[in-house]
């Protein structure tokens, strides 16, 4: 082998090593983003505890809350979950999330394509529970209003698409932009056929507001410590530092073999 060929092979190996190191660095950054963002949402929970304590002597509930109206097809023992995927799927993912939570957006961006692939192939079903952690911790109404709008999208059979749009267009955590009905309806225009008189009325009237409050109450009763909380067949996998979309896919495929 000529010296020139040897040098060429060494150079190729070096390029490959550099590329692998870049991939490892990118993966570490991705995990760091999710872990770092989750701290923000957990801090929101601490603020919620403070608010609850400060108001512990006040009357609970609101007479104007209205009846609990679940969105179409709501599932679960208490009817607070919106399910995406086929009921016959061999694996179940349960996600507790807040549309204002940065960690929830990070999870959606990292795992969303894999979840969409697995639900589309009938291997996975996802039970989404919508909560208002950031509203209660930082003030505002964006978490609740966005959750109500997502429930309205479920009524129209377009929850998954609108769910993605909301996270893709999530404002800064301190910006309560989702509190505005016009903003939520404007974003709904990105989902083909979603903006109808029925959807607009559902959003503006807060049709599912009491249902969202019930979902958040279930989150509190569940003893969860922050959003997102992600359970795979009942086991919390979000805290698993080794978890990746690829690992989740393997777990789902394994569950479907049984």
Tab-separated table of C-alpha atoms in Angstrom:
chain	number	residue	atom	x	y	z
A	1	UNK	CA	0.000	0.000	0.000
A	2	UNK	CA	1.420	3.389	-0.954
A	3	UNK	CA	2.091	6.097	1.619
A	4	UNK	CA	-0.537	8.222	-0.123
A	5	UNK	CA	-3.224	5.545	0.358
A	6	UNK	CA	-2.272	5.087	4.004
A	7	UNK	CA	-2.538	8.811	4.584
A	8	UNK	CA	-5.930	8.853	2.879
A	9	UNK	CA	-7.254	6.088	5.126
A	10	UNK	CA	-5.918	7.821	8.244
A	11	UNK	CA	-7.630	11.023	7.188
A	12	UNK	CA	-10.922	9.204	6.598
A	13	UNK	CA	-10.717	7.547	10.027
A	14	UNK	CA	-9.995	10.891	11.634
A	15	UNK	CA	-12.982	12.476	9.895
A	16	UNK	CA	-15.186	9.609	11.071
A	17	UNK	CA	-13.936	10.003	14.645
A	18	UNK	CA	-14.639	13.746	14.550
A	19	UNK	CA	-18.156	13.137	13.192
A	20	UNK	CA	-18.901	10.570	15.906
A	21	UNK	CA	-17.708	13.016	18.567
A	22	UNK	CA	-19.999	15.699	17.106
A	23	UNK	CA	-22.955	13.302	17.294
A	24	UNK	CA	-22.157	12.468	20.922
A	25	UNK	CA	-21.927	16.177	21.764
A	26	UNK	CA	-25.242	16.896	20.043
A	27	UNK	CA	-26.930	14.077	21.964
A	28	UNK	CA	-25.563	15.403	25.268
A	29	UNK	CA	-26.861	18.869	24.417
A	30	UNK	CA	-30.288	17.454	23.527
A	31	UNK	CA	-30.529	15.629	26.851
A	32	UNK	CA	-29.243	18.678	28.651
A	33	UNK	CA	-31.966	20.767	27.044
A	34	UNK	CA	-34.671	18.416	28.270
A	35	UNK	CA	-33.230	18.078	31.769
A	36	UNK	CA	-32.552	21.812	32.060
A	37	UNK	CA	-36.011	22.778	30.859
A	38	UNK	CA	-37.627	20.333	33.265
A	39	UNK	CA	-36.068	22.235	36.165
A	40	UNK	CA	-38.028	25.315	35.124
A	41	UNK	CA	-41.304	23.424	35.188
A	42	UNK	CA	-40.516	21.795	38.531
A	43	UNK	CA	-39.803	25.245	39.958
A	44	UNK	CA	-43.260	26.170	38.721
A	45	UNK	CA	-44.644	23.378	40.910
A	46	UNK	CA	-42.867	24.848	43.937
A	47	UNK	CA	-44.564	28.154	43.220
A	48	UNK	CA	-47.908	26.351	42.972
A	49	UNK	CA	-47.379	24.886	46.438
A	50	UNK	CA	-46.752	28.404	47.741
A	51	UNK	CA	-49.938	29.690	46.123
A	52	UNK	CA	-51.971	26.818	47.549
A	53	UNK	CA	-50.564	27.477	51.005
A	54	UNK	CA	-51.276	31.199	50.757
A	55	UNK	CA	-54.872	30.525	49.790
A	56	UNK	CA	-55.499	27.597	52.118
A	57	UNK	CA	-57.901	29.650	54.195
A	58	UNK	CA	-59.958	30.802	51.247
A	59	UNK	CA	-63.046	29.166	49.835
A	60	UNK	CA	-62.254	26.508	47.254
A	61	UNK	CA	-63.790	26.193	43.829
A	62	UNK	CA	-65.767	28.660	41.778
A	63	UNK	CA	-69.505	28.827	41.320
A	64	UNK	CA	-68.973	30.095	37.777
A	65	UNK	CA	-66.730	27.191	36.761
A	66	UNK	CA	-69.601	25.407	35.047
A	67	UNK	CA	-70.162	21.711	34.416
A	68	UNK	CA	-67.320	19.393	33.416
A	69	UNK	CA	-67.593	18.783	29.674
A	70	UNK	CA	-65.021	16.228	28.477
A	71	UNK	CA	-63.857	16.484	24.875
A	72	UNK	CA	-65.009	13.885	22.386
A	73	UNK	CA	-63.569	10.443	23.087
A	74	UNK	CA	-61.963	11.332	26.434
A	75	UNK	CA	-60.653	8.197	28.143
A	76	UNK	CA	-59.339	7.046	31.488
A	77	UNK	CA	-60.946	6.210	34.796
A	78	UNK	CA	-61.778	9.872	35.405
A	79	UNK	CA	-62.173	10.805	31.739
A	80	UNK	CA	-59.289	13.294	31.794
A	81	UNK	CA	-57.142	11.836	29.018
A	82	UNK	CA	-57.130	12.460	25.291
A	83	UNK	CA	-55.927	9.347	23.516
A	84	UNK	CA	-53.934	9.279	20.292
A	85	UNK	CA	-53.375	5.937	18.570
A	86	UNK	CA	-55.258	2.669	18.299
A	87	UNK	CA	-56.854	1.157	21.382
A	88	UNK	CA	-55.419	-2.220	20.340
A	89	UNK	CA	-51.818	-0.974	20.555
A	90	UNK	CA	-49.529	-3.186	22.609
A	91	UNK	CA	-47.902	-0.313	24.515
A	92	UNK	CA	-49.247	2.772	26.293
A	93	UNK	CA	-47.513	6.081	26.943
A	94	UNK	CA	-49.083	8.461	29.469
A	95	UNK	CA	-48.013	12.088	29.221
A	96	UNK	CA	-48.866	14.871	31.687
A	97	UNK	CA	-48.008	18.183	30.050
A	98	UNK	CA	-48.498	21.946	30.069
A	99	UNK	CA	-48.515	23.913	26.819
A	100	UNK	CA	-46.534	26.735	28.489
A	101	UNK	CA	-43.861	24.385	29.883
A	102	UNK	CA	-40.475	24.600	28.067
A	103	UNK	CA	-39.553	21.033	29.064
A	104	UNK	CA	-42.784	19.786	27.496
A	105	UNK	CA	-41.846	21.504	24.247
A	106	UNK	CA	-38.359	19.965	24.421
A	107	UNK	CA	-39.879	16.516	24.924
A	108	UNK	CA	-42.320	17.031	22.047
A	109	UNK	CA	-39.553	18.158	19.689
A	110	UNK	CA	-37.243	15.287	20.620
A	111	UNK	CA	-39.790	12.467	20.802
A	112	UNK	CA	-42.721	13.734	18.730
A	113	UNK	CA	-41.659	12.238	15.370
A	114	UNK	CA	-41.032	8.819	16.968
A	115	UNK	CA	-44.341	8.914	18.835
A	116	UNK	CA	-46.147	9.866	15.621
A	117	UNK	CA	-44.497	6.954	13.805
A	118	UNK	CA	-45.397	4.460	16.542
A	119	UNK	CA	-49.004	5.609	16.952
A	120	UNK	CA	-49.423	5.653	13.186
A	121	UNK	CA	-48.234	2.057	12.904
A	122	UNK	CA	-50.640	0.904	15.624
A	123	UNK	CA	-47.909	-0.108	18.079
A	124	UNK	CA	-48.408	2.692	20.614
A	125	UNK	CA	-51.277	4.662	22.097
A	126	UNK	CA	-50.675	7.865	24.039
A	127	UNK	CA	-52.910	9.229	26.787
A	128	UNK	CA	-52.369	12.990	27.036
A	129	UNK	CA	-53.344	14.737	30.282
A	130	UNK	CA	-53.343	18.545	30.121
A	131	UNK	CA	-52.439	20.573	33.212
A	132	UNK	CA	-52.052	24.222	34.221
A	133	UNK	CA	-48.836	24.153	36.227
A	134	UNK	CA	-47.337	27.345	34.783
A	135	UNK	CA	-50.556	29.368	35.109
A	136	UNK	CA	-50.780	28.484	38.773
A	137	UNK	CA	-47.090	29.080	39.429
A	138	UNK	CA	-46.376	32.208	37.388
A	139	UNK	CA	-49.845	33.637	36.898
A	140	UNK	CA	-51.820	33.979	33.703
A	141	UNK	CA	-54.288	31.843	31.801
A	142	UNK	CA	-52.321	30.535	28.808
A	143	UNK	CA	-51.888	26.960	30.040
A	144	UNK	CA	-55.596	26.587	30.691
A	145	UNK	CA	-56.776	28.363	27.563
A	146	UNK	CA	-54.416	26.380	25.335
A	147	UNK	CA	-55.553	23.138	26.988
A	148	UNK	CA	-59.190	24.085	26.392
A	149	UNK	CA	-58.395	24.890	22.746
A	150	UNK	CA	-56.630	21.536	22.368
A	151	UNK	CA	-59.731	19.828	23.776
A	152	UNK	CA	-61.800	21.765	21.223
A	153	UNK	CA	-59.468	20.447	18.511
A	154	UNK	CA	-60.116	16.935	19.862
A	155	UNK	CA	-63.835	17.518	19.329
A	156	UNK	CA	-62.998	18.184	15.694
A	157	UNK	CA	-60.783	15.089	15.432
A	158	UNK	CA	-57.630	17.182	15.000
A	159	UNK	CA	-55.980	17.058	18.426
A	160	UNK	CA	-52.633	15.582	17.356
A	161	UNK	CA	-52.049	18.162	14.632
A	162	UNK	CA	-53.033	21.112	16.834
A	163	UNK	CA	-51.006	19.712	19.734
A	164	UNK	CA	-47.904	19.913	17.530
A	165	UNK	CA	-48.744	23.424	16.351
A	166	UNK	CA	-49.097	24.708	19.925
A	167	UNK	CA	-45.687	23.395	20.948
A	168	UNK	CA	-44.048	24.547	17.708
A	169	UNK	CA	-45.329	28.054	18.478
A	170	UNK	CA	-44.913	28.054	22.255
A	171	UNK	CA	-44.120	31.543	23.601
A	172	UNK	CA	-41.490	32.232	26.230
A	173	UNK	CA	-42.565	30.831	29.592
A	174	UNK	CA	-43.002	34.351	30.986
A	175	UNK	CA	-45.117	35.412	27.995
A	176	UNK	CA	-48.779	34.537	28.512
A	177	UNK	CA	-49.571	34.781	24.792
A	178	UNK	CA	-51.778	31.671	24.846
A	179	UNK	CA	-54.187	33.521	27.132
A	180	UNK	CA	-55.544	35.283	24.040
A	181	UNK	CA	-58.305	33.385	22.239
A	182	UNK	CA	-57.440	35.161	18.995
A	183	UNK	CA	-53.906	33.792	19.162
A	184	UNK	CA	-55.123	30.230	19.714
A	185	UNK	CA	-57.608	30.510	16.862
A	186	UNK	CA	-54.978	32.050	14.593
A	187	UNK	CA	-52.653	29.089	15.269
A	188	UNK	CA	-55.543	26.719	14.556
A	189	UNK	CA	-55.466	28.095	11.031
A	190	UNK	CA	-52.278	26.068	10.551
A	191	UNK	CA	-54.358	22.882	10.850
A	192	UNK	CA	-56.395	22.220	7.741
A	193	UNK	CA	-60.124	22.482	8.386
A	194	UNK	CA	-59.899	23.146	12.136
A	195	UNK	CA	-61.164	26.727	12.250
A	196	UNK	CA	-64.924	26.420	12.087
A	197	UNK	CA	-67.707	28.296	13.897
A	198	UNK	CA	-67.984	25.363	16.311
A	199	UNK	CA	-64.257	25.423	17.118
A	200	UNK	CA	-64.203	29.194	17.491
A	201	UNK	CA	-67.190	29.115	19.846
A	202	UNK	CA	-65.644	26.270	21.854
A	203	UNK	CA	-62.470	28.267	22.379
A	204	UNK	CA	-64.100	31.588	23.134
A	205	UNK	CA	-66.705	30.097	25.502
A	206	UNK	CA	-64.145	27.992	27.386
A	207	UNK	CA	-66.313	24.930	26.822
A	208	UNK	CA	-63.800	22.532	28.404
A	209	UNK	CA	-62.372	24.826	31.106
A	210	UNK	CA	-63.833	22.788	33.964
A	211	UNK	CA	-62.565	19.583	32.362
A	212	UNK	CA	-59.060	21.088	32.217
A	213	UNK	CA	-59.341	22.002	35.903
A	214	UNK	CA	-60.368	18.416	36.650
A	215	UNK	CA	-57.352	17.122	34.739
A	216	UNK	CA	-55.022	19.368	36.724
A	217	UNK	CA	-56.629	18.182	39.952
A	218	UNK	CA	-55.906	14.593	38.904
A	219	UNK	CA	-52.280	15.599	38.308
A	220	UNK	CA	-52.024	16.954	41.842
A	221	UNK	CA	-53.684	13.912	43.366
A	222	UNK	CA	-51.271	11.692	41.442
A	223	UNK	CA	-48.374	13.148	43.405
A	224	UNK	CA	-46.379	14.046	40.287
A	225	UNK	CA	-43.470	16.464	40.685
A	226	UNK	CA	-43.390	18.345	37.392
A	227	UNK	CA	-44.117	18.417	33.686
A	228	UNK	CA	-43.701	16.576	31.536
A	229	UNK	CA	-44.342	13.403	33.468
A	230	UNK	CA	-44.002	10.510	31.024
A	231	UNK	CA	-45.078	6.997	31.975
A	232	UNK	CA	-44.478	3.939	29.818
A	233	UNK	CA	-46.952	1.254	30.832
A	234	UNK	CA	-47.086	2.950	34.236
A	235	UNK	CA	-43.334	3.392	34.759
A	236	UNK	CA	-41.815	6.887	34.786
A	237	UNK	CA	-39.278	6.951	31.947
A	238	UNK	CA	-38.678	10.703	31.726
A	239	UNK	CA	-36.171	10.568	34.576
A	240	UNK	CA	-34.169	7.859	32.779
A	241	UNK	CA	-31.044	9.702	31.596
A	242	UNK	CA	-30.326	6.932	29.096
A	243	UNK	CA	-33.714	7.338	27.390
A	244	UNK	CA	-33.679	8.322	23.718
A	245	UNK	CA	-36.291	8.146	20.963
A	246	UNK	CA	-34.522	5.064	19.645
A	247	UNK	CA	-34.652	3.354	23.040
A	248	UNK	CA	-38.344	4.197	23.404
A	249	UNK	CA	-38.980	2.705	19.975
A	250	UNK	CA	-37.244	-0.530	20.977
A	251	UNK	CA	-39.294	-0.694	24.194
A	252	UNK	CA	-42.532	-0.268	22.236
A	253	UNK	CA	-41.543	-2.899	19.693
A	254	UNK	CA	-40.659	-5.314	22.495
A	255	UNK	CA	-43.994	-4.704	24.213
A	256	UNK	CA	-45.810	-5.525	20.983
A	257	UNK	CA	-44.151	-8.922	20.741
A	258	UNK	CA	-45.990	-10.183	23.824
